[in-house]
Amino acid sequence: MGYFSKVIFLGKCVGLLTYTGVLFGSPFEFPVEFEKSGYATETYSTEIQVDELLDVVFFPNDPNQVLLPSKKGGIYYVADLEEPELSLALDLTDSVSLESESGISDVALHPDYPIDNRIFVSYTGDYDTGTGIKRHNILSQFTVESTAGFIISRASQQVLIAQEDPHPEHNAGDIEFGNDGYMYVSLGDGGGINYWYNGQKIDSDFFSGILRIDVDNRPESIEPNPHRSIIGSYKVPADNPFIGFEPAGDLEISTEELRTEFFAIGLRNPWRISFDRATGDLYSVDVGASRIEEVNLIQAGGNYGWHLREGNLPHVGGTAVKPFTQPLFAYEHGAGKSAATGVAFYRGDSMPELKNSVVFCDFSGSIGYIKYDATGVLEQKFIAHDPGSVSLRIHPDGETILLADLFEGTIKRLRYFGPSQVTFPEKLSDLNFFEDLNSVSPVEDLLKYDINLPFWSDHAIKTRYFLPKDAGQIQVKDDGLLEFPAGSVWVKHFDFEMERGNPESRKKLETRIIVKSVDGIYGLTYIWNEEQTDALLADEEGETVELSVVDDGSSINQTWTFPSRNACIDCHTEAGGYALGFQPNQLNFPDNFTVGLGGEHFLSENLELPPAVETHIKNTTPLVKLDDERFSLETRVRSYFAANCSQCHSPTAPTRANWDARFNVPLHQMNLIDETGISNMALEFQPKLVVPGDISPLSSILLLRLQSSNQFRMPPLGSNVIDQEAVDLVEDWIKSEPLLAFEKYEDWREAVFPVDISDEATLPDMDPDQDSIPNF
């Protein structure tokens, strides 16, 4: 491993490759089903299933009773969490807006329930605050009509605040009651780049902070300053930190319009907040833009920096309302890290390592903890991985950590399962996959194959192998991807020319293993040693090194990342079929199907696939190489997107972005052309993903992603070097006549159909004029 701990330079590697040993024995059989170890999540109850579950809300008087809000508008009741039965307590599905991050945000019972039978709901829906019916962020109170079966009276709704929502993202909307009995509500910045500047406004609207209000209208509290968004009756606690605020310097604040409801400001999208009941401390996560996620200890009057800062980093210019409060912990985007979505303080004894720590989760999968004192963070570690978590709560028993899984619609429990009992071979040679490590010649059982369009890997030369397991059990899923039996293994070997264009400088770099398990996949990386005689198993955390490469006569440093095991999971998603390259559109070569699987008679003699699978592969439209000019620019660009992006950019993948890179999706359904992205950068305007004819990276921001070598880089994993061939091709496509003529179906429909025609008749697959040609 020491060979890769420093900058590596090799000119011509002549004389280094001398190992010719032959291995004996059957290929190593990787485990496919084993006991969980370390920290991992498990389903709390198979009886709980809520479509797009957002949170787990406990009753103040009974820890067995919970409310489960759905983003889609339903609030569900469970009388006994140990023996759960779901019932619908309130249905707002016809009232909520569901665009992007809109919908129900959260729900909270009054802390004196059932004596005070009010329940509070934050959601996004249509409302009129004087400028017509528009989308608003709404905070309402309802009353519980019946505690028997728990029915919430919809007719009892009283809107407290209705803030016009300029953009369907960054709605936050968590509701929590503090130990002081006051309500705390988290607020996003309004969404989109045009509304970033709400982050430092305290005399305008209800955005970008945390409110603290008195819904009981206590005598000692004061009336809020008037605002058109205030609909119902509430007061402001007399000790709220911005009451009587006096700005420093030249900053002008209108005292008459000051939003005295603010408890903290400068937050971009504080998705979840929570209290440590033992101390009353308030914690918040804050979803970042393109670089940093935050975990914050919220202080009264704190300014957490947005839009001037993202985490600890400068963002865009402007004037701060007051000095910044630093985040408790900030982490950069990367494998399993894109949006901090849950936080709680854990004091339990069942997981001693976590005792007295702040535990948090990320929507892309990472689960971690922090220990801190007055001097700062003492210890931090990421301990588990489970994409889709949108909330993290501590059960009132103080011992159980629960997560709401948006994707699966279930409650998960975080547990420690003890040390791992599974060990893997420390050396590649111990796998018995290669009969000659010098030439990396595979054993007979390891079948070599090729694919149409490889994932870009920074000039690496890749060789692929498949070790089948019960190949007759391979099936075609409903989405057209292949499903493989547990025990199937894929091997990808990486060579690298240390002097580009010089085959004699070729060096063995790493060999990656992907194993299909019963529950998904897992991956291992073997890093080749300095002598090139064998490869050693990499640590679970992976490793990053600098390679010294000769390019056109000049020596340059190139960053190379040996992936962590979590990074394997992040890329090899279920949405991508786990085995990303071993899929129909990669194996079905444009010229000759059998070539894709290694040779003229490979299928019939080496790998017997079920006839339905073989037929499906042959009938699948293949991806094509970027330089194959027999195919259109769009086909080649779409192939690149499918190979490099679709595993994350598809409807069921764990990503914050909402465009669809799958090859079989029509261009007009990709949400790509003239559509805005949601991972924003430090710009003062809202760029589009792709603007026909405009190759400025600040207009067609997808190009900026492809051209970046920093935190804006896409794909974010497995690559550090710009793929210039792909960039040039995408630019040519953006300027091409077919894309310049692109018309959104929605625009065409609006221009062509009369206003009195039914909505159903205007759908793409309908034929209202009965000319045998569907609308699309």
PDB file of N, CA and C in Angstrom, residues 530-601:
ATOM      1  N   GLU A 530       3.268  -2.334  -5.421  1.00  0.00           N
ATOM      2  CA  GLU A 530       4.326  -1.622  -6.134  1.00  0.00           C
ATOM      3  C   GLU A 530       5.054  -2.531  -7.105  1.00  0.00           C
ATOM      4  N   GLU A 531       5.175  -3.813  -6.745  1.00  0.00           N
ATOM      5  CA  GLU A 531       5.912  -4.743  -7.594  1.00  0.00           C
ATOM      6  C   GLU A 531       5.059  -5.302  -8.737  1.00  0.00           C
ATOM      7  N   GLN A 532       3.745  -5.005  -8.726  1.00  0.00           N
ATOM      8  CA  GLN A 532       2.807  -5.472  -9.743  1.00  0.00           C
ATOM      9  C   GLN A 532       2.624  -6.986  -9.713  1.00  0.00           C
ATOM     10  N   THR A 533       2.853  -7.592  -8.558  1.00  0.00           N
ATOM     11  CA  THR A 533       2.741  -9.042  -8.444  1.00  0.00           C
ATOM     12  C   THR A 533       1.405  -9.490  -7.888  1.00  0.00           C
ATOM     13  N   ASP A 534       0.692  -8.610  -7.201  1.00  0.00           N
ATOM     14  CA  ASP A 534      -0.582  -8.968  -6.585  1.00  0.00           C
ATOM     15  C   ASP A 534      -1.286  -7.670  -6.190  1.00  0.00           C
ATOM     16  N   ALA A 535      -2.538  -7.801  -5.789  1.00  0.00           N
ATOM     17  CA  ALA A 535      -3.313  -6.647  -5.348  1.00  0.00           C
ATOM     18  C   ALA A 535      -3.861  -6.924  -3.962  1.00  0.00           C
ATOM     19  N   LEU A 536      -3.892  -5.897  -3.118  1.00  0.00           N
ATOM     20  CA  LEU A 536      -4.330  -6.030  -1.734  1.00  0.00           C
ATOM     21  C   LEU A 536      -5.696  -5.382  -1.535  1.00  0.00           C
ATOM     22  N   LEU A 537      -6.504  -5.990  -0.683  1.00  0.00           N
ATOM     23  CA  LEU A 537      -7.846  -5.498  -0.401  1.00  0.00           C
ATOM     24  C   LEU A 537      -7.778  -4.112   0.221  1.00  0.00           C
ATOM     25  N   ALA A 538      -8.504  -3.161  -0.371  1.00  0.00           N
ATOM     26  CA  ALA A 538      -8.516  -1.789   0.130  1.00  0.00           C
ATOM     27  C   ALA A 538      -9.363  -1.688   1.391  1.00  0.00           C
ATOM     28  N   ASP A 539      -9.076  -0.679   2.198  1.00  0.00           N
ATOM     29  CA  ASP A 539      -9.888  -0.416   3.375  1.00  0.00           C
ATOM     30  C   ASP A 539     -11.313  -0.068   2.960  1.00  0.00           C
ATOM     31  N   GLU A 540     -12.251  -0.248   3.892  1.00  0.00           N
ATOM     32  CA  GLU A 540     -13.644   0.053   3.596  1.00  0.00           C
ATOM     33  C   GLU A 540     -13.834   1.507   3.190  1.00  0.00           C
ATOM     34  N   GLU A 541     -13.005   2.417   3.739  1.00  0.00           N
ATOM     35  CA  GLU A 541     -13.149   3.847   3.461  1.00  0.00           C
ATOM     36  C   GLU A 541     -12.586   4.248   2.105  1.00  0.00           C
ATOM     37  N   GLY A 542     -11.886   3.323   1.429  1.00  0.00           N
ATOM     38  CA  GLY A 542     -11.271   3.665   0.160  1.00  0.00           C
ATOM     39  C   GLY A 542     -10.008   4.489   0.349  1.00  0.00           C
ATOM     40  N   GLU A 543      -9.498   5.019  -0.737  1.00  0.00           N
ATOM     41  CA  GLU A 543      -8.237   5.759  -0.677  1.00  0.00           C
ATOM     42  C   GLU A 543      -8.120   6.658  -1.903  1.00  0.00           C
ATOM     43  N   THR A 544      -7.508   7.803  -1.743  1.00  0.00           N
ATOM     44  CA  THR A 544      -7.258   8.724  -2.849  1.00  0.00           C
ATOM     45  C   THR A 544      -5.760   8.958  -2.964  1.00  0.00           C
ATOM     46  N   VAL A 545      -5.233   8.874  -4.190  1.00  0.00           N
ATOM     47  CA  VAL A 545      -3.801   9.058  -4.415  1.00  0.00           C
ATOM     48  C   VAL A 545      -3.604  10.019  -5.582  1.00  0.00           C
ATOM     49  N   GLU A 546      -2.380  10.489  -5.729  1.00  0.00           N
ATOM     50  CA  GLU A 546      -1.997  11.322  -6.862  1.00  0.00           C
ATOM     51  C   GLU A 546      -1.092  10.502  -7.775  1.00  0.00           C
ATOM     52  N   LEU A 547      -1.491  10.381  -9.018  1.00  0.00           N
ATOM     53  CA  LEU A 547      -0.670   9.705 -10.022  1.00  0.00           C
ATOM     54  C   LEU A 547       0.109  10.745 -10.817  1.00  0.00           C
ATOM     55  N   SER A 548       1.390  10.512 -11.014  1.00  0.00           N
ATOM     56  CA  SER A 548       2.199  11.399 -11.844  1.00  0.00           C
ATOM     57  C   SER A 548       2.222  10.830 -13.252  1.00  0.00           C
ATOM     58  N   VAL A 549       1.576  11.550 -14.167  1.00  0.00           N
ATOM     59  CA  VAL A 549       1.341  11.051 -15.519  1.00  0.00           C
ATOM     60  C   VAL A 549       2.062  11.945 -16.525  1.00  0.00           C
ATOM     61  N   VAL A 550       2.648  11.325 -17.552  1.00  0.00           N
ATOM     62  CA  VAL A 550       3.244  12.081 -18.649  1.00  0.00           C
ATOM     63  C   VAL A 550       2.198  12.227 -19.743  1.00  0.00           C
ATOM     64  N   ASP A 551       1.862  13.467 -20.062  1.00  0.00           N
ATOM     65  CA  ASP A 551       0.860  13.747 -21.082  1.00  0.00           C
ATOM     66  C   ASP A 551       1.449  14.750 -22.067  1.00  0.00           C
ATOM     67  N   ASP A 552       1.640  14.300 -23.293  1.00  0.00           N
ATOM     68  CA  ASP A 552       2.208  15.146 -24.350  1.00  0.00           C
ATOM     69  C   ASP A 552       3.549  15.738 -23.925  1.00  0.00           C
ATOM     70  N   GLY A 553       4.370  14.905 -23.291  1.00  0.00           N
ATOM     71  CA  GLY A 553       5.708  15.305 -22.903  1.00  0.00           C
ATOM     72  C   GLY A 553       5.825  16.012 -21.571  1.00  0.00           C
ATOM     73  N   SER A 554       4.685  16.358 -20.953  1.00  0.00           N
ATOM     74  CA  SER A 554       4.703  17.078 -19.674  1.00  0.00           C
ATOM     75  C   SER A 554       4.188  16.171 -18.560  1.00  0.00           C
ATOM     76  N   SER A 555       4.788  16.336 -17.397  1.00  0.00           N
ATOM     77  CA  SER A 555       4.370  15.560 -16.234  1.00  0.00           C
ATOM     78  C   SER A 555       3.269  16.312 -15.496  1.00  0.00           C
ATOM     79  N   ILE A 556       2.143  15.630 -15.270  1.00  0.00           N
ATOM     80  CA  ILE A 556       1.024  16.226 -14.537  1.00  0.00           C
ATOM     81  C   ILE A 556       0.593  15.272 -13.438  1.00  0.00           C
ATOM     82  N   ASN A 557      -0.011  15.836 -12.406  1.00  0.00           N
ATOM     83  CA  ASN A 557      -0.585  15.017 -11.344  1.00  0.00           C
ATOM     84  C   ASN A 557      -2.057  14.771 -11.623  1.00  0.00           C
ATOM     85  N   GLN A 558      -2.472  13.524 -11.483  1.00  0.00           N
ATOM     86  CA  GLN A 558      -3.879  13.168 -11.679  1.00  0.00           C
ATOM     87  C   GLN A 558      -4.387  12.453 -10.433  1.00  0.00           C
ATOM     88  N   THR A 559      -5.490  12.947  -9.891  1.00  0.00           N
ATOM     89  CA  THR A 559      -6.090  12.325  -8.712  1.00  0.00           C
ATOM     90  C   THR A 559      -6.812  11.044  -9.121  1.00  0.00           C
ATOM     91  N   TRP A 560      -6.549   9.991  -8.367  1.00  0.00           N
ATOM     92  CA  TRP A 560      -7.245   8.716  -8.596  1.00  0.00           C
ATOM     93  C   TRP A 560      -7.845   8.261  -7.269  1.00  0.00           C
ATOM     94  N   THR A 561      -9.104   7.846  -7.326  1.00  0.00           N
ATOM     95  CA  THR A 561      -9.808   7.425  -6.120  1.00  0.00           C
ATOM     96  C   THR A 561     -10.120   5.943  -6.182  1.00  0.00           C
ATOM     97  N   PHE A 562      -9.632   5.202  -5.217  1.00  0.00           N
ATOM     98  CA  PHE A 562     -10.048   3.822  -5.019  1.00  0.00           C
ATOM     99  C   PHE A 562     -11.323   3.870  -4.175  1.00  0.00           C
ATOM    100  N   PRO A 563     -12.456   3.421  -4.693  1.00  0.00           N
ATOM    101  CA  PRO A 563     -13.744   3.708  -4.044  1.00  0.00           C
ATOM    102  C   PRO A 563     -13.917   2.993  -2.713  1.00  0.00           C
ATOM    103  N   SER A 564     -14.636   3.683  -1.826  1.00  0.00           N
ATOM    104  CA  SER A 564     -15.063   3.035  -0.584  1.00  0.00           C
ATOM    105  C   SER A 564     -16.169   2.044  -0.914  1.00  0.00           C
ATOM    106  N   ARG A 565     -16.495   1.194   0.037  1.00  0.00           N
ATOM    107  CA  ARG A 565     -17.555   0.214  -0.226  1.00  0.00           C
ATOM    108  C   ARG A 565     -18.920   0.891  -0.310  1.00  0.00           C
ATOM    109  N   ASN A 566     -19.099   1.977   0.420  1.00  0.00           N
ATOM    110  CA  ASN A 566     -20.345   2.724   0.282  1.00  0.00           C
ATOM    111  C   ASN A 566     -20.455   3.368  -1.086  1.00  0.00           C
ATOM    112  N   ALA A 567     -19.319   3.793  -1.651  1.00  0.00           N
ATOM    113  CA  ALA A 567     -19.347   4.395  -2.981  1.00  0.00           C
ATOM    114  C   ALA A 567     -19.799   3.383  -4.025  1.00  0.00           C
ATOM    115  N   CYS A 568     -19.439   2.126  -3.830  1.00  0.00           N
ATOM    116  CA  CYS A 568     -19.922   1.083  -4.746  1.00  0.00           C
ATOM    117  C   CYS A 568     -21.443   1.047  -4.731  1.00  0.00           C
ATOM    118  N   ILE A 569     -22.018   1.107  -3.539  1.00  0.00           N
ATOM    119  CA  ILE A 569     -23.472   1.059  -3.414  1.00  0.00           C
ATOM    120  C   ILE A 569     -24.110   2.291  -4.032  1.00  0.00           C
ATOM    121  N   ASP A 570     -23.450   3.442  -3.900  1.00  0.00           N
ATOM    122  CA  ASP A 570     -24.028   4.673  -4.415  1.00  0.00           C
ATOM    123  C   ASP A 570     -24.139   4.661  -5.929  1.00  0.00           C
ATOM    124  N   CYS A 571     -23.158   4.082  -6.602  1.00  0.00           N
ATOM    125  CA  CYS A 571     -23.206   4.059  -8.069  1.00  0.00           C
ATOM    126  C   CYS A 571     -23.995   2.863  -8.581  1.00  0.00           C
ATOM    127  N   HIS A 572     -23.755   1.710  -8.009  1.00  0.00           N
ATOM    128  CA  HIS A 572     -24.423   0.489  -8.480  1.00  0.00           C
ATOM    129  C   HIS A 572     -25.792   0.385  -7.812  1.00  0.00           C
ATOM    130  N   THR A 573     -26.689   1.264  -8.249  1.00  0.00           N
ATOM    131  CA  THR A 573     -28.000   1.384  -7.626  1.00  0.00           C
ATOM    132  C   THR A 573     -28.967   0.333  -8.153  1.00  0.00           C
ATOM    133  N   GLU A 574     -30.014   0.113  -7.389  1.00  0.00           N
ATOM    134  CA  GLU A 574     -31.090  -0.763  -7.860  1.00  0.00           C
ATOM    135  C   GLU A 574     -31.739  -0.179  -9.109  1.00  0.00           C
ATOM    136  N   ALA A 575     -31.877   1.160  -9.134  1.00  0.00           N
ATOM    137  CA  ALA A 575     -32.472   1.813 -10.300  1.00  0.00           C
ATOM    138  C   ALA A 575     -31.661   1.571 -11.558  1.00  0.00           C
ATOM    139  N   GLY A 576     -30.338   1.368 -11.410  1.00  0.00           N
ATOM    140  CA  GLY A 576     -29.483   1.095 -12.558  1.00  0.00           C
ATOM    141  C   GLY A 576     -29.302  -0.375 -12.845  1.00  0.00           C
ATOM    142  N   GLY A 577     -29.950  -1.228 -12.057  1.00  0.00           N
ATOM    143  CA  GLY A 577     -29.846  -2.663 -12.272  1.00  0.00           C
ATOM    144  C   GLY A 577     -28.687  -3.307 -11.556  1.00  0.00           C
ATOM    145  N   TYR A 578     -28.041  -2.585 -10.618  1.00  0.00           N
ATOM    146  CA  TYR A 578     -26.893  -3.068  -9.851  1.00  0.00           C
ATOM    147  C   TYR A 578     -25.669  -3.298 -10.744  1.00  0.00           C
ATOM    148  N   ALA A 579     -25.764  -4.224 -11.702  1.00  0.00           N
ATOM    149  CA  ALA A 579     -24.646  -4.476 -12.627  1.00  0.00           C
ATOM    150  C   ALA A 579     -24.791  -3.512 -13.785  1.00  0.00           C
ATOM    151  N   LEU A 580     -24.164  -2.343 -13.698  1.00  0.00           N
ATOM    152  CA  LEU A 580     -24.482  -1.238 -14.591  1.00  0.00           C
ATOM    153  C   LEU A 580     -24.154  -1.530 -16.045  1.00  0.00           C
ATOM    154  N   GLY A 581     -22.995  -2.105 -16.320  1.00  0.00           N
ATOM    155  CA  GLY A 581     -22.616  -2.351 -17.702  1.00  0.00           C
ATOM    156  C   GLY A 581     -23.220  -3.618 -18.268  1.00  0.00           C
ATOM    157  N   PHE A 582     -23.581  -4.545 -17.409  1.00  0.00           N
ATOM    158  CA  PHE A 582     -24.077  -5.845 -17.855  1.00  0.00           C
ATOM    159  C   PHE A 582     -25.602  -5.778 -17.985  1.00  0.00           C
ATOM    160  N   GLN A 583     -26.054  -4.920 -18.911  1.00  0.00           N
ATOM    161  CA  GLN A 583     -27.481  -4.703 -19.126  1.00  0.00           C
ATOM    162  C   GLN A 583     -27.762  -4.724 -20.629  1.00  0.00           C
ATOM    163  N   PRO A 584     -29.022  -4.925 -21.006  1.00  0.00           N
ATOM    164  CA  PRO A 584     -29.329  -5.164 -22.429  1.00  0.00           C
ATOM    165  C   PRO A 584     -28.809  -4.121 -23.392  1.00  0.00           C
ATOM    166  N   ASN A 585     -28.953  -2.828 -23.073  1.00  0.00           N
ATOM    167  CA  ASN A 585     -28.526  -1.823 -24.055  1.00  0.00           C
ATOM    168  C   ASN A 585     -27.014  -1.683 -24.132  1.00  0.00           C
ATOM    169  N   GLN A 586     -26.287  -2.307 -23.221  1.00  0.00           N
ATOM    170  CA  GLN A 586     -24.821  -2.326 -23.294  1.00  0.00           C
ATOM    171  C   GLN A 586     -24.301  -3.607 -23.953  1.00  0.00           C
ATOM    172  N   LEU A 587     -25.061  -4.686 -23.841  1.00  0.00           N
ATOM    173  CA  LEU A 587     -24.601  -5.973 -24.353  1.00  0.00           C
ATOM    174  C   LEU A 587     -25.048  -6.224 -25.779  1.00  0.00           C
ATOM    175  N   ASN A 588     -26.069  -5.542 -26.227  1.00  0.00           N
ATOM    176  CA  ASN A 588     -26.576  -5.721 -27.577  1.00  0.00           C
ATOM    177  C   ASN A 588     -25.821  -4.798 -28.510  1.00  0.00           C
ATOM    178  N   PHE A 589     -24.750  -5.305 -29.101  1.00  0.00           N
ATOM    179  CA  PHE A 589     -23.919  -4.480 -29.973  1.00  0.00           C
ATOM    180  C   PHE A 589     -24.697  -4.106 -31.234  1.00  0.00           C
ATOM    181  N   PRO A 590     -24.481  -2.919 -31.763  1.00  0.00           N
ATOM    182  CA  PRO A 590     -25.192  -2.502 -32.973  1.00  0.00           C
ATOM    183  C   PRO A 590     -24.939  -3.428 -34.161  1.00  0.00           C
ATOM    184  N   ASP A 591     -23.743  -3.992 -34.260  1.00  0.00           N
ATOM    185  CA  ASP A 591     -23.390  -4.805 -35.433  1.00  0.00           C
ATOM    186  C   ASP A 591     -23.667  -6.288 -35.221  1.00  0.00           C
ATOM    187  N   ASN A 592     -23.349  -6.787 -34.064  1.00  0.00           N
ATOM    188  CA  ASN A 592     -23.419  -8.225 -33.842  1.00  0.00           C
ATOM    189  C   ASN A 592     -23.659  -8.477 -32.369  1.00  0.00           C
ATOM    190  N   PHE A 593     -24.805  -8.972 -32.051  1.00  0.00           N
ATOM    191  CA  PHE A 593     -25.192  -9.146 -30.658  1.00  0.00           C
ATOM    192  C   PHE A 593     -24.175  -9.959 -29.870  1.00  0.00           C
ATOM    193  N   THR A 594     -23.704 -11.063 -30.437  1.00  0.00           N
ATOM    194  CA  THR A 594     -22.846 -11.952 -29.666  1.00  0.00           C
ATOM    195  C   THR A 594     -21.503 -11.335 -29.334  1.00  0.00           C
ATOM    196  N   VAL A 595     -21.060 -10.338 -30.098  1.00  0.00           N
ATOM    197  CA  VAL A 595     -19.780  -9.700 -29.793  1.00  0.00           C
ATOM    198  C   VAL A 595     -19.812  -9.094 -28.391  1.00  0.00           C
ATOM    199  N   GLY A 596     -20.952  -8.579 -28.007  1.00  0.00           N
ATOM    200  CA  GLY A 596     -21.061  -7.931 -26.709  1.00  0.00           C
ATOM    201  C   GLY A 596     -20.751  -8.858 -25.564  1.00  0.00           C
ATOM    202  N   LEU A 597     -20.994 -10.131 -25.754  1.00  0.00           N
ATOM    203  CA  LEU A 597     -20.709 -11.089 -24.704  1.00  0.00           C
ATOM    204  C   LEU A 597     -19.478 -11.916 -25.038  1.00  0.00           C
ATOM    205  N   GLY A 598     -18.532 -11.314 -25.741  1.00  0.00           N
ATOM    206  CA  GLY A 598     -17.197 -11.879 -25.787  1.00  0.00           C
ATOM    207  C   GLY A 598     -16.807 -12.698 -26.985  1.00  0.00           C
ATOM    208  N   GLY A 599     -17.700 -12.977 -27.897  1.00  0.00           N
ATOM    209  CA  GLY A 599     -17.266 -13.759 -29.047  1.00  0.00           C
ATOM    210  C   GLY A 599     -18.435 -14.280 -29.848  1.00  0.00           C
ATOM    211  N   GLU A 600     -18.135 -14.902 -30.989  1.00  0.00           N
ATOM    212  CA  GLU A 600     -19.173 -15.275 -31.945  1.00  0.00           C
ATOM    213  C   GLU A 600     -20.171 -16.265 -31.357  1.00  0.00           C
ATOM    214  N   HIS A 601     -19.697 -17.236 -30.570  1.00  0.00           N
ATOM    215  CA  HIS A 601     -20.594 -18.256 -30.031  1.00  0.00           C
ATOM    216  C   HIS A 601     -20.667 -18.194 -28.508  1.00  0.00           C
TER     217      HIS A 601
END
